[in-house]
Short mmCIF file of N, CA and C and ligand atoms in Angstrom, two decimals:
data_model
loop_
_atom_site.label_atom_id
_atom_site.label_comp_id
_atom_site.label_asym_id
_atom_site.label_seq_id
_atom_site.Cartn_x
_atom_site.Cartn_y
_atom_site.Cartn_z
N MET A 1 19.36 20.54 -6.56
CA MET A 1 19.36 19.07 -6.53
C MET A 1 19.41 18.58 -5.08
N ILE A 2 18.70 17.50 -4.80
CA ILE A 2 18.70 16.95 -3.45
C ILE A 2 19.90 15.99 -3.33
N ASP A 3 20.62 16.10 -2.21
CA ASP A 3 21.70 15.13 -1.97
C ASP A 3 21.08 13.87 -1.36
N LEU A 4 20.90 12.86 -2.21
CA LEU A 4 20.20 11.67 -1.75
C LEU A 4 21.05 10.81 -0.82
N ASN A 5 22.38 11.08 -0.79
CA ASN A 5 23.24 10.24 0.05
C ASN A 5 23.00 10.49 1.54
N SER A 6 22.61 11.73 1.87
CA SER A 6 22.44 12.04 3.30
C SER A 6 20.98 12.35 3.65
N LEU A 7 20.07 12.00 2.73
CA LEU A 7 18.65 12.36 2.94
C LEU A 7 18.04 11.59 4.11
N LYS A 8 17.28 12.31 4.95
CA LYS A 8 16.50 11.69 6.03
C LYS A 8 15.01 11.86 5.67
N PRO A 9 14.14 10.95 6.19
CA PRO A 9 12.72 11.07 5.84
C PRO A 9 12.15 12.47 6.09
N LEU A 10 12.52 13.08 7.21
CA LEU A 10 11.92 14.40 7.49
C LEU A 10 12.47 15.50 6.57
N ASP A 11 13.68 15.28 6.02
CA ASP A 11 14.20 16.25 5.02
C ASP A 11 13.28 16.24 3.80
N LEU A 12 12.89 15.03 3.38
CA LEU A 12 12.02 14.92 2.20
C LEU A 12 10.67 15.57 2.50
N TRP A 13 10.15 15.32 3.68
CA TRP A 13 8.87 15.95 4.04
C TRP A 13 8.99 17.48 4.03
N GLY A 14 10.17 17.97 4.45
CA GLY A 14 10.40 19.43 4.44
C GLY A 14 10.31 19.97 3.01
N ILE A 15 10.86 19.21 2.07
CA ILE A 15 10.82 19.65 0.66
C ILE A 15 9.38 19.64 0.14
N VAL A 16 8.63 18.59 0.51
CA VAL A 16 7.22 18.52 0.07
C VAL A 16 6.45 19.70 0.67
N LYS A 17 6.69 19.99 1.94
CA LYS A 17 5.97 21.09 2.60
C LYS A 17 6.33 22.44 1.97
N ASP A 18 7.62 22.60 1.62
CA ASP A 18 8.06 23.86 0.99
C ASP A 18 7.33 24.10 -0.33
N SER A 19 6.93 23.00 -1.01
CA SER A 19 6.27 23.18 -2.31
C SER A 19 4.92 23.87 -2.15
N LEU A 20 4.37 23.87 -0.93
CA LEU A 20 3.10 24.56 -0.69
C LEU A 20 3.27 26.08 -0.66
N VAL A 21 4.44 26.52 -0.22
CA VAL A 21 4.63 27.97 -0.05
C VAL A 21 5.38 28.62 -1.22
N GLU A 22 6.18 27.82 -1.93
CA GLU A 22 6.95 28.37 -3.05
C GLU A 22 6.02 28.56 -4.24
N LYS A 23 5.84 29.81 -4.66
CA LYS A 23 4.88 30.11 -5.74
C LYS A 23 5.23 29.36 -7.02
N GLY A 24 4.23 28.70 -7.58
CA GLY A 24 4.43 28.01 -8.86
C GLY A 24 5.22 26.72 -8.76
N HIS A 25 5.45 26.24 -7.55
CA HIS A 25 6.24 25.00 -7.43
C HIS A 25 5.49 23.86 -8.13
N PRO A 26 6.19 23.09 -8.99
CA PRO A 26 5.49 22.06 -9.77
C PRO A 26 4.91 20.93 -8.91
N TRP A 27 5.42 20.74 -7.70
CA TRP A 27 4.86 19.68 -6.86
C TRP A 27 3.54 20.10 -6.21
N ARG A 28 3.09 21.34 -6.48
CA ARG A 28 1.80 21.80 -5.93
C ARG A 28 0.64 21.01 -6.56
N VAL A 29 0.89 20.51 -7.77
CA VAL A 29 -0.13 19.66 -8.44
C VAL A 29 0.48 18.28 -8.63
N PHE A 30 -0.24 17.26 -8.22
CA PHE A 30 0.29 15.91 -8.40
C PHE A 30 -0.75 15.02 -9.09
N THR A 31 -0.26 13.92 -9.63
CA THR A 31 -1.16 12.94 -10.25
C THR A 31 -1.57 11.94 -9.18
N LEU A 32 -2.87 11.81 -9.01
CA LEU A 32 -3.41 10.87 -8.04
C LEU A 32 -4.04 9.70 -8.80
N SER A 33 -3.62 8.50 -8.47
CA SER A 33 -4.20 7.32 -9.11
C SER A 33 -4.99 6.52 -8.09
N THR A 34 -6.19 6.15 -8.52
CA THR A 34 -7.06 5.30 -7.71
C THR A 34 -7.36 4.06 -8.55
N VAL A 35 -8.12 3.14 -7.97
CA VAL A 35 -8.53 1.94 -8.70
C VAL A 35 -10.05 1.91 -8.68
N ASP A 36 -10.65 1.70 -9.84
CA ASP A 36 -12.11 1.70 -9.86
C ASP A 36 -12.68 0.31 -9.56
N LYS A 37 -14.00 0.20 -9.57
CA LYS A 37 -14.64 -1.06 -9.17
C LYS A 37 -14.30 -2.21 -10.10
N GLU A 38 -13.90 -1.88 -11.33
CA GLU A 38 -13.51 -2.92 -12.30
C GLU A 38 -12.01 -3.19 -12.22
N CYS A 39 -11.36 -2.67 -11.17
CA CYS A 39 -9.92 -2.85 -10.95
C CYS A 39 -9.08 -2.15 -12.01
N ARG A 40 -9.64 -1.13 -12.65
CA ARG A 40 -8.88 -0.38 -13.64
C ARG A 40 -8.29 0.86 -12.98
N PRO A 41 -7.02 1.18 -13.29
CA PRO A 41 -6.42 2.39 -12.70
C PRO A 41 -7.05 3.64 -13.29
N GLN A 42 -7.22 4.65 -12.46
CA GLN A 42 -7.77 5.94 -12.89
C GLN A 42 -6.87 7.04 -12.33
N SER A 43 -6.38 7.92 -13.19
CA SER A 43 -5.46 8.98 -12.75
C SER A 43 -6.00 10.35 -13.11
N ARG A 44 -5.67 11.32 -12.27
CA ARG A 44 -6.03 12.72 -12.55
C ARG A 44 -5.14 13.63 -11.71
N SER A 45 -5.12 14.92 -12.09
CA SER A 45 -4.33 15.90 -11.33
C SER A 45 -5.16 16.43 -10.17
N VAL A 46 -4.51 16.63 -9.03
CA VAL A 46 -5.15 17.33 -7.91
C VAL A 46 -4.14 18.28 -7.28
N VAL A 47 -4.66 19.25 -6.54
CA VAL A 47 -3.80 20.25 -5.90
C VAL A 47 -3.45 19.81 -4.48
N LEU A 48 -2.17 19.82 -4.20
CA LEU A 48 -1.70 19.54 -2.84
C LEU A 48 -2.10 20.72 -1.96
N ARG A 49 -2.90 20.46 -0.93
CA ARG A 49 -3.40 21.56 -0.08
C ARG A 49 -2.72 21.63 1.27
N GLU A 50 -2.45 20.48 1.85
CA GLU A 50 -1.89 20.47 3.21
C GLU A 50 -0.89 19.32 3.34
N VAL A 51 0.12 19.57 4.17
CA VAL A 51 1.16 18.57 4.40
C VAL A 51 1.44 18.51 5.90
N GLU A 52 1.40 17.31 6.47
CA GLU A 52 1.70 17.14 7.90
C GLU A 52 2.84 16.14 8.04
N PRO A 53 4.09 16.63 8.03
CA PRO A 53 5.24 15.73 8.06
C PRO A 53 5.25 14.77 9.25
N GLN A 54 4.87 15.25 10.43
CA GLN A 54 4.98 14.40 11.62
C GLN A 54 4.07 13.18 11.54
N SER A 55 2.89 13.35 10.89
CA SER A 55 1.96 12.22 10.81
C SER A 55 1.94 11.57 9.42
N TRP A 56 2.88 11.98 8.54
CA TRP A 56 2.98 11.41 7.19
C TRP A 56 1.64 11.54 6.44
N LEU A 57 1.05 12.72 6.53
CA LEU A 57 -0.25 12.98 5.91
C LEU A 57 -0.17 14.08 4.87
N VAL A 58 -0.88 13.90 3.76
CA VAL A 58 -1.14 15.02 2.85
C VAL A 58 -2.65 15.10 2.65
N ARG A 59 -3.11 16.29 2.25
CA ARG A 59 -4.56 16.45 2.02
C ARG A 59 -4.80 17.17 0.70
N PHE A 60 -5.91 16.81 0.05
CA PHE A 60 -6.41 17.60 -1.08
C PHE A 60 -7.91 17.75 -0.90
N TYR A 61 -8.50 18.68 -1.65
CA TYR A 61 -9.93 18.96 -1.55
C TYR A 61 -10.63 18.47 -2.81
N SER A 62 -11.89 18.09 -2.64
CA SER A 62 -12.63 17.61 -3.82
C SER A 62 -14.13 17.77 -3.61
N ASP A 63 -14.87 17.33 -4.63
CA ASP A 63 -16.33 17.25 -4.57
C ASP A 63 -16.65 15.80 -4.18
N SER A 64 -17.40 15.64 -3.11
CA SER A 64 -17.63 14.28 -2.59
C SER A 64 -18.40 13.39 -3.57
N ARG A 65 -19.02 13.97 -4.62
CA ARG A 65 -19.75 13.15 -5.59
C ARG A 65 -18.87 12.68 -6.73
N SER A 66 -17.61 13.12 -6.76
CA SER A 66 -16.78 12.83 -7.94
C SER A 66 -16.36 11.35 -7.94
N PRO A 67 -16.17 10.79 -9.12
CA PRO A 67 -15.81 9.37 -9.21
C PRO A 67 -14.59 8.98 -8.37
N LYS A 68 -13.60 9.88 -8.28
CA LYS A 68 -12.41 9.52 -7.51
C LYS A 68 -12.74 9.23 -6.05
N ILE A 69 -13.73 9.97 -5.52
CA ILE A 69 -14.10 9.77 -4.11
C ILE A 69 -14.80 8.43 -3.94
N LEU A 70 -15.69 8.12 -4.88
CA LEU A 70 -16.37 6.82 -4.81
C LEU A 70 -15.35 5.69 -4.95
N GLN A 71 -14.34 5.91 -5.81
CA GLN A 71 -13.31 4.87 -6.00
C GLN A 71 -12.49 4.67 -4.73
N LEU A 72 -12.10 5.76 -4.09
CA LEU A 72 -11.24 5.56 -2.92
C LEU A 72 -12.03 5.10 -1.69
N GLN A 73 -13.36 5.30 -1.73
CA GLN A 73 -14.16 4.73 -0.64
C GLN A 73 -14.27 3.21 -0.81
N HIS A 74 -14.24 2.79 -2.07
CA HIS A 74 -14.31 1.36 -2.37
C HIS A 74 -12.95 0.70 -2.16
N ASN A 75 -11.89 1.38 -2.59
CA ASN A 75 -10.52 0.87 -2.41
C ASN A 75 -9.63 2.06 -2.04
N PRO A 76 -9.22 2.16 -0.77
CA PRO A 76 -8.51 3.36 -0.30
C PRO A 76 -7.04 3.45 -0.71
N HIS A 77 -6.53 2.41 -1.39
CA HIS A 77 -5.11 2.44 -1.76
C HIS A 77 -4.91 3.37 -2.96
N VAL A 78 -4.00 4.33 -2.79
CA VAL A 78 -3.77 5.31 -3.84
C VAL A 78 -2.28 5.45 -4.12
N SER A 79 -2.00 5.97 -5.31
CA SER A 79 -0.62 6.25 -5.71
C SER A 79 -0.55 7.73 -6.10
N LEU A 80 0.54 8.39 -5.71
CA LEU A 80 0.72 9.81 -6.00
C LEU A 80 1.99 9.95 -6.83
N CYS A 81 2.00 10.88 -7.77
CA CYS A 81 3.21 11.10 -8.56
C CYS A 81 3.39 12.60 -8.79
N PHE A 82 4.55 13.10 -8.36
CA PHE A 82 4.92 14.51 -8.52
C PHE A 82 6.10 14.57 -9.47
N TRP A 83 6.16 15.62 -10.30
CA TRP A 83 7.30 15.77 -11.24
C TRP A 83 7.76 17.21 -11.22
N ASN A 84 9.04 17.40 -11.01
CA ASN A 84 9.63 18.75 -11.08
C ASN A 84 10.55 18.80 -12.30
N PRO A 85 10.07 19.41 -13.42
CA PRO A 85 10.87 19.39 -14.65
C PRO A 85 12.14 20.24 -14.54
N GLN A 86 12.12 21.30 -13.72
CA GLN A 86 13.33 22.13 -13.58
C GLN A 86 14.45 21.34 -12.90
N LEU A 87 14.09 20.69 -11.80
CA LEU A 87 15.11 19.97 -11.01
C LEU A 87 15.20 18.49 -11.40
N LYS A 88 14.34 18.09 -12.34
CA LYS A 88 14.34 16.70 -12.83
C LYS A 88 14.16 15.70 -11.68
N GLN A 89 13.17 15.99 -10.85
CA GLN A 89 12.90 15.10 -9.71
C GLN A 89 11.49 14.52 -9.84
N GLN A 90 11.42 13.20 -9.76
CA GLN A 90 10.12 12.53 -9.68
C GLN A 90 9.95 11.99 -8.27
N LEU A 91 8.81 12.28 -7.67
CA LEU A 91 8.50 11.74 -6.35
C LEU A 91 7.22 10.93 -6.48
N ARG A 92 7.32 9.65 -6.18
CA ARG A 92 6.13 8.81 -6.15
C ARG A 92 5.83 8.44 -4.70
N ALA A 93 4.56 8.21 -4.40
CA ALA A 93 4.21 7.82 -3.04
C ALA A 93 3.05 6.84 -3.10
N GLU A 94 3.04 5.97 -2.12
CA GLU A 94 1.89 5.07 -1.94
C GLU A 94 1.23 5.43 -0.65
N GLY A 95 -0.10 5.37 -0.62
CA GLY A 95 -0.78 5.72 0.61
C GLY A 95 -2.18 5.18 0.68
N VAL A 96 -2.81 5.48 1.80
CA VAL A 96 -4.19 5.05 2.05
C VAL A 96 -5.02 6.30 2.31
N ALA A 97 -6.09 6.44 1.54
CA ALA A 97 -6.89 7.67 1.59
C ALA A 97 -8.15 7.47 2.42
N THR A 98 -8.49 8.50 3.18
CA THR A 98 -9.78 8.51 3.90
C THR A 98 -10.38 9.90 3.76
N LEU A 99 -11.70 9.97 3.91
CA LEU A 99 -12.36 11.28 3.90
C LEU A 99 -12.35 11.84 5.31
N MET A 100 -11.97 13.10 5.45
CA MET A 100 -12.01 13.72 6.77
C MET A 100 -13.47 13.70 7.25
N SER A 101 -13.67 13.27 8.50
CA SER A 101 -15.05 13.16 9.00
C SER A 101 -15.36 14.23 10.05
N ASP A 102 -14.36 14.93 10.52
CA ASP A 102 -14.56 15.94 11.57
C ASP A 102 -15.27 17.16 10.98
N PRO A 103 -16.56 17.38 11.32
CA PRO A 103 -17.30 18.48 10.70
C PRO A 103 -16.64 19.85 10.92
N ALA A 104 -16.05 20.05 12.10
CA ALA A 104 -15.42 21.36 12.37
C ALA A 104 -14.20 21.56 11.47
N GLY A 105 -13.44 20.49 11.26
CA GLY A 105 -12.25 20.58 10.39
C GLY A 105 -12.65 20.87 8.95
N ILE A 106 -13.73 20.23 8.49
CA ILE A 106 -14.20 20.44 7.11
C ILE A 106 -14.72 21.87 6.97
N GLN A 107 -15.50 22.29 7.97
CA GLN A 107 -16.10 23.63 7.92
C GLN A 107 -15.02 24.72 7.91
N GLN A 108 -13.99 24.52 8.72
CA GLN A 108 -12.90 25.51 8.78
C GLN A 108 -12.23 25.65 7.41
N ARG A 109 -12.04 24.52 6.73
CA ARG A 109 -11.40 24.55 5.40
C ARG A 109 -12.36 25.11 4.36
N TRP A 110 -13.66 24.78 4.47
CA TRP A 110 -14.64 25.32 3.52
C TRP A 110 -14.68 26.84 3.64
N GLN A 111 -14.60 27.36 4.86
CA GLN A 111 -14.59 28.81 5.05
C GLN A 111 -13.44 29.46 4.28
N SER A 112 -12.30 28.72 4.21
CA SER A 112 -11.13 29.31 3.55
C SER A 112 -11.24 29.29 2.02
N VAL A 113 -12.17 28.48 1.47
CA VAL A 113 -12.28 28.44 0.00
C VAL A 113 -13.61 29.01 -0.52
N LYS A 114 -14.61 29.12 0.35
CA LYS A 114 -15.98 29.38 -0.15
C LYS A 114 -16.14 30.74 -0.83
N ASP A 115 -15.33 31.71 -0.47
CA ASP A 115 -15.45 33.02 -1.14
C ASP A 115 -14.36 33.21 -2.20
N GLY A 116 -13.60 32.16 -2.48
CA GLY A 116 -12.50 32.28 -3.44
C GLY A 116 -12.88 31.77 -4.82
N PRO A 117 -11.90 31.79 -5.74
CA PRO A 117 -12.19 31.44 -7.13
C PRO A 117 -12.51 29.97 -7.35
N THR A 118 -12.20 29.10 -6.38
CA THR A 118 -12.44 27.66 -6.61
C THR A 118 -13.74 27.16 -5.97
N ALA A 119 -14.51 28.07 -5.35
CA ALA A 119 -15.73 27.62 -4.65
C ALA A 119 -16.67 26.86 -5.60
N GLY A 120 -16.73 27.29 -6.86
CA GLY A 120 -17.61 26.65 -7.84
C GLY A 120 -17.24 25.20 -8.11
N ASP A 121 -16.01 24.81 -7.74
CA ASP A 121 -15.60 23.41 -7.95
C ASP A 121 -16.39 22.45 -7.06
N TYR A 122 -17.02 23.01 -6.02
CA TYR A 122 -17.68 22.15 -5.04
C TYR A 122 -19.18 22.41 -4.95
N THR A 123 -19.72 23.24 -5.87
CA THR A 123 -21.13 23.64 -5.74
C THR A 123 -21.93 23.48 -7.03
N THR A 124 -21.43 22.69 -7.99
CA THR A 124 -22.22 22.49 -9.21
C THR A 124 -23.46 21.67 -8.84
N THR A 125 -24.58 22.00 -9.46
CA THR A 125 -25.80 21.28 -9.14
C THR A 125 -25.67 19.82 -9.51
N LEU A 126 -25.07 19.56 -10.67
CA LEU A 126 -24.87 18.18 -11.09
C LEU A 126 -23.49 17.70 -10.66
N ALA A 127 -23.37 16.42 -10.42
CA ALA A 127 -22.10 15.85 -9.96
C ALA A 127 -21.01 15.97 -11.03
N PRO A 128 -19.74 16.10 -10.64
CA PRO A 128 -18.65 16.11 -11.63
C PRO A 128 -18.72 14.87 -12.52
N GLY A 129 -18.53 15.09 -13.81
CA GLY A 129 -18.59 13.98 -14.76
C GLY A 129 -19.97 13.80 -15.39
N SER A 130 -21.00 14.52 -14.86
CA SER A 130 -22.34 14.44 -15.46
C SER A 130 -22.34 15.20 -16.78
N ALA A 131 -23.25 14.82 -17.68
CA ALA A 131 -23.41 15.60 -18.91
C ALA A 131 -23.90 17.00 -18.55
N VAL A 132 -23.38 18.01 -19.25
CA VAL A 132 -23.73 19.40 -18.94
C VAL A 132 -25.20 19.66 -19.24
N ASP A 133 -25.86 20.33 -18.29
CA ASP A 133 -27.24 20.78 -18.50
C ASP A 133 -27.22 22.29 -18.29
N PRO A 134 -27.42 23.09 -19.37
CA PRO A 134 -27.28 24.55 -19.24
C PRO A 134 -28.29 25.18 -18.29
N LEU A 135 -29.37 24.44 -17.97
CA LEU A 135 -30.40 25.02 -17.10
C LEU A 135 -30.01 24.99 -15.62
N VAL A 136 -29.12 24.10 -15.29
CA VAL A 136 -28.71 24.01 -13.88
C VAL A 136 -27.21 24.23 -13.77
N GLU A 137 -26.82 25.15 -12.91
CA GLU A 137 -25.39 25.40 -12.78
C GLU A 137 -24.90 25.20 -11.36
N PHE A 138 -24.99 26.29 -10.56
CA PHE A 138 -24.45 26.18 -9.21
C PHE A 138 -25.56 26.16 -8.17
N SER A 139 -25.25 25.56 -7.06
CA SER A 139 -26.24 25.37 -6.00
C SER A 139 -25.80 26.13 -4.75
N GLU A 140 -26.75 26.37 -3.87
CA GLU A 140 -26.42 26.96 -2.57
C GLU A 140 -25.68 25.94 -1.71
N GLN A 141 -25.95 24.68 -2.04
CA GLN A 141 -25.34 23.59 -1.28
C GLN A 141 -23.91 23.38 -1.77
N ASN A 142 -23.05 22.79 -0.92
CA ASN A 142 -21.72 22.44 -1.42
C ASN A 142 -21.44 20.98 -1.09
N TRP A 143 -20.57 20.38 -1.91
CA TRP A 143 -20.17 18.98 -1.73
C TRP A 143 -18.67 18.93 -1.47
N PHE A 144 -18.20 19.99 -0.78
CA PHE A 144 -16.78 20.09 -0.46
C PHE A 144 -16.37 18.94 0.46
N CYS A 145 -15.26 18.31 0.14
CA CYS A 145 -14.74 17.28 1.05
C CYS A 145 -13.22 17.36 1.10
N VAL A 146 -12.69 16.84 2.17
CA VAL A 146 -11.24 16.89 2.41
C VAL A 146 -10.74 15.45 2.43
N VAL A 147 -9.80 15.15 1.55
CA VAL A 147 -9.25 13.79 1.49
C VAL A 147 -7.88 13.79 2.15
N GLU A 148 -7.73 12.87 3.09
CA GLU A 148 -6.45 12.73 3.79
C GLU A 148 -5.77 11.47 3.27
N ILE A 149 -4.50 11.59 2.94
CA ILE A 149 -3.76 10.41 2.48
C ILE A 149 -2.61 10.16 3.46
N LYS A 150 -2.68 9.00 4.08
CA LYS A 150 -1.59 8.57 4.96
C LYS A 150 -0.54 7.91 4.08
N ILE A 151 0.63 8.55 4.00
CA ILE A 151 1.68 8.04 3.12
C ILE A 151 2.42 6.89 3.81
N ARG A 152 2.55 5.79 3.07
CA ARG A 152 3.29 4.64 3.61
C ARG A 152 4.73 4.63 3.14
N SER A 153 4.97 5.08 1.91
CA SER A 153 6.34 5.09 1.40
C SER A 153 6.47 6.08 0.24
N PHE A 154 7.67 6.58 0.07
CA PHE A 154 8.02 7.43 -1.08
C PHE A 154 9.06 6.71 -1.93
N ASP A 155 9.12 7.10 -3.19
CA ASP A 155 10.17 6.65 -4.10
C ASP A 155 10.61 7.91 -4.84
N LEU A 156 11.82 8.35 -4.53
CA LEU A 156 12.33 9.62 -5.09
C LEU A 156 13.41 9.32 -6.11
N LEU A 157 13.22 9.85 -7.31
CA LEU A 157 14.19 9.64 -8.40
C LEU A 157 14.75 10.99 -8.82
N GLN A 158 16.06 11.14 -8.75
CA GLN A 158 16.74 12.36 -9.19
C GLN A 158 17.49 12.03 -10.48
N LEU A 159 17.02 12.62 -11.58
CA LEU A 159 17.73 12.40 -12.84
C LEU A 159 18.94 13.33 -12.89
N SER A 160 20.05 12.81 -13.41
CA SER A 160 21.26 13.63 -13.52
C SER A 160 22.17 13.06 -14.60
N ARG A 161 22.85 13.97 -15.31
CA ARG A 161 23.80 13.50 -16.33
C ARG A 161 24.94 12.71 -15.71
N GLU A 162 25.25 13.05 -14.45
CA GLU A 162 26.34 12.36 -13.75
C GLU A 162 25.90 10.97 -13.26
N GLY A 163 24.64 10.66 -13.43
CA GLY A 163 24.12 9.36 -12.97
C GLY A 163 22.86 9.59 -12.16
N HIS A 164 21.81 8.87 -12.53
CA HIS A 164 20.55 9.03 -11.80
C HIS A 164 20.70 8.43 -10.40
N GLN A 165 19.90 8.97 -9.48
CA GLN A 165 19.89 8.45 -8.11
C GLN A 165 18.45 8.21 -7.70
N ARG A 166 18.26 7.16 -6.91
CA ARG A 166 16.90 6.82 -6.48
C ARG A 166 16.92 6.28 -5.06
N VAL A 167 15.95 6.70 -4.27
CA VAL A 167 15.85 6.20 -2.90
C VAL A 167 14.40 5.84 -2.58
N ALA A 168 14.24 4.84 -1.71
CA ALA A 168 12.94 4.53 -1.11
C ALA A 168 12.96 5.17 0.28
N VAL A 169 11.88 5.85 0.62
CA VAL A 169 11.81 6.53 1.92
C VAL A 169 10.57 6.05 2.65
N THR A 170 10.77 5.47 3.82
CA THR A 170 9.66 5.03 4.67
C THR A 170 9.90 5.61 6.06
N PRO A 171 8.92 5.46 6.97
CA PRO A 171 9.16 5.96 8.33
C PRO A 171 10.39 5.31 8.97
N ASP A 172 10.79 4.13 8.49
CA ASP A 172 11.95 3.45 9.07
C ASP A 172 13.28 3.98 8.56
N GLY A 173 13.28 4.71 7.45
CA GLY A 173 14.54 5.24 6.94
C GLY A 173 14.59 5.31 5.43
N VAL A 174 15.82 5.47 4.94
CA VAL A 174 16.03 5.71 3.50
C VAL A 174 16.91 4.59 2.95
N THR A 175 16.49 4.02 1.81
CA THR A 175 17.26 2.94 1.17
C THR A 175 17.59 3.35 -0.26
N ALA A 176 18.87 3.28 -0.61
CA ALA A 176 19.26 3.59 -1.99
C ALA A 176 18.81 2.45 -2.90
N LEU A 177 18.29 2.82 -4.09
CA LEU A 177 17.80 1.83 -5.05
C LEU A 177 18.50 2.02 -6.39
N VAL A 178 18.58 0.98 -7.14
CA VAL A 178 19.05 1.09 -8.52
C VAL A 178 17.99 1.91 -9.28
N PRO A 179 18.43 2.98 -9.98
CA PRO A 179 17.43 3.83 -10.63
C PRO A 179 16.62 3.08 -11.69
C1 FMN B 1 -4.11 21.44 -12.50
C2 FMN B 1 -5.34 20.72 -12.03
C3 FMN B 1 -5.63 20.68 -10.69
C4 FMN B 1 -6.77 20.00 -10.23
N1 FMN B 1 -7.02 19.94 -8.88
C5 FMN B 1 -8.09 19.24 -8.43
C6 FMN B 1 -8.31 19.08 -7.02
O1 FMN B 1 -7.55 19.58 -6.18
N2 FMN B 1 -9.38 18.35 -6.64
C7 FMN B 1 -10.23 17.76 -7.53
O2 FMN B 1 -11.18 17.11 -7.11
N3 FMN B 1 -10.05 17.88 -8.88
C8 FMN B 1 -8.99 18.61 -9.34
N4 FMN B 1 -8.76 18.72 -10.69
C9 FMN B 1 -9.71 18.06 -11.63
C10 FMN B 1 -9.37 16.57 -11.73
O3 FMN B 1 -8.11 16.39 -12.36
C11 FMN B 1 -10.44 15.80 -12.47
O4 FMN B 1 -10.56 16.25 -13.80
C12 FMN B 1 -11.81 15.91 -11.81
O5 FMN B 1 -11.71 16.05 -10.40
C13 FMN B 1 -12.65 14.66 -12.10
O6 FMN B 1 -11.91 13.54 -11.66
P1 FMN B 1 -12.60 12.12 -11.36
O7 FMN B 1 -13.62 11.92 -12.42
O8 FMN B 1 -11.47 11.14 -11.42
O9 FMN B 1 -13.18 12.20 -9.97
C14 FMN B 1 -7.63 19.38 -11.16
C15 FMN B 1 -7.32 19.42 -12.52
C16 FMN B 1 -6.20 20.08 -12.94
C17 FMN B 1 -5.89 20.10 -14.41
#
């Protein structure tokens, strides 16, 4: 359990970063919500790939043709939600998403996934969400992209029989909230 009474913003970032290395950590997959052109919320699971505590950044990888990418290009405001059922911790975050534009940075990350089991996630001939066509499957081309989310604030809720605890965490500090 996290002691929310003495929590500092960088302590929380340390916990988020640890979830990348701890095998099977439930915060490795989070729910990402975007807003579509009709102003309707759209949510899906994505894998947390990179965490940069000093710059309040997280990154995930995707196919640049997928609806979520088109949505965040139209409206970059996103919401993230992580849940740890063992420790009964919910972490929500608000942020602004951009696509990484540095070709060398994208290429370096593509090299790390292109020979692995997830390479096919970025090389289907048809865009994600298209109706399946059995004649076309994978392409030599890839639509790998790196999404960076600049986190503006966190909302951490610790459920406990002794009493739930909740804090808002921003770069300015930590504020206790009524759960
Ligand atoms: C456990 C899990 C992890 C996933 N990770 C990713 C991911 O890292 N990137 C991604 O683009 N889609 C990922 N997906 C697929 C998305 O949840 C979603 O189904 C797909 O990307 C299409 O979303 P969209 O139509 O909103 O763009 C994951 C799905 C699951 C179930």
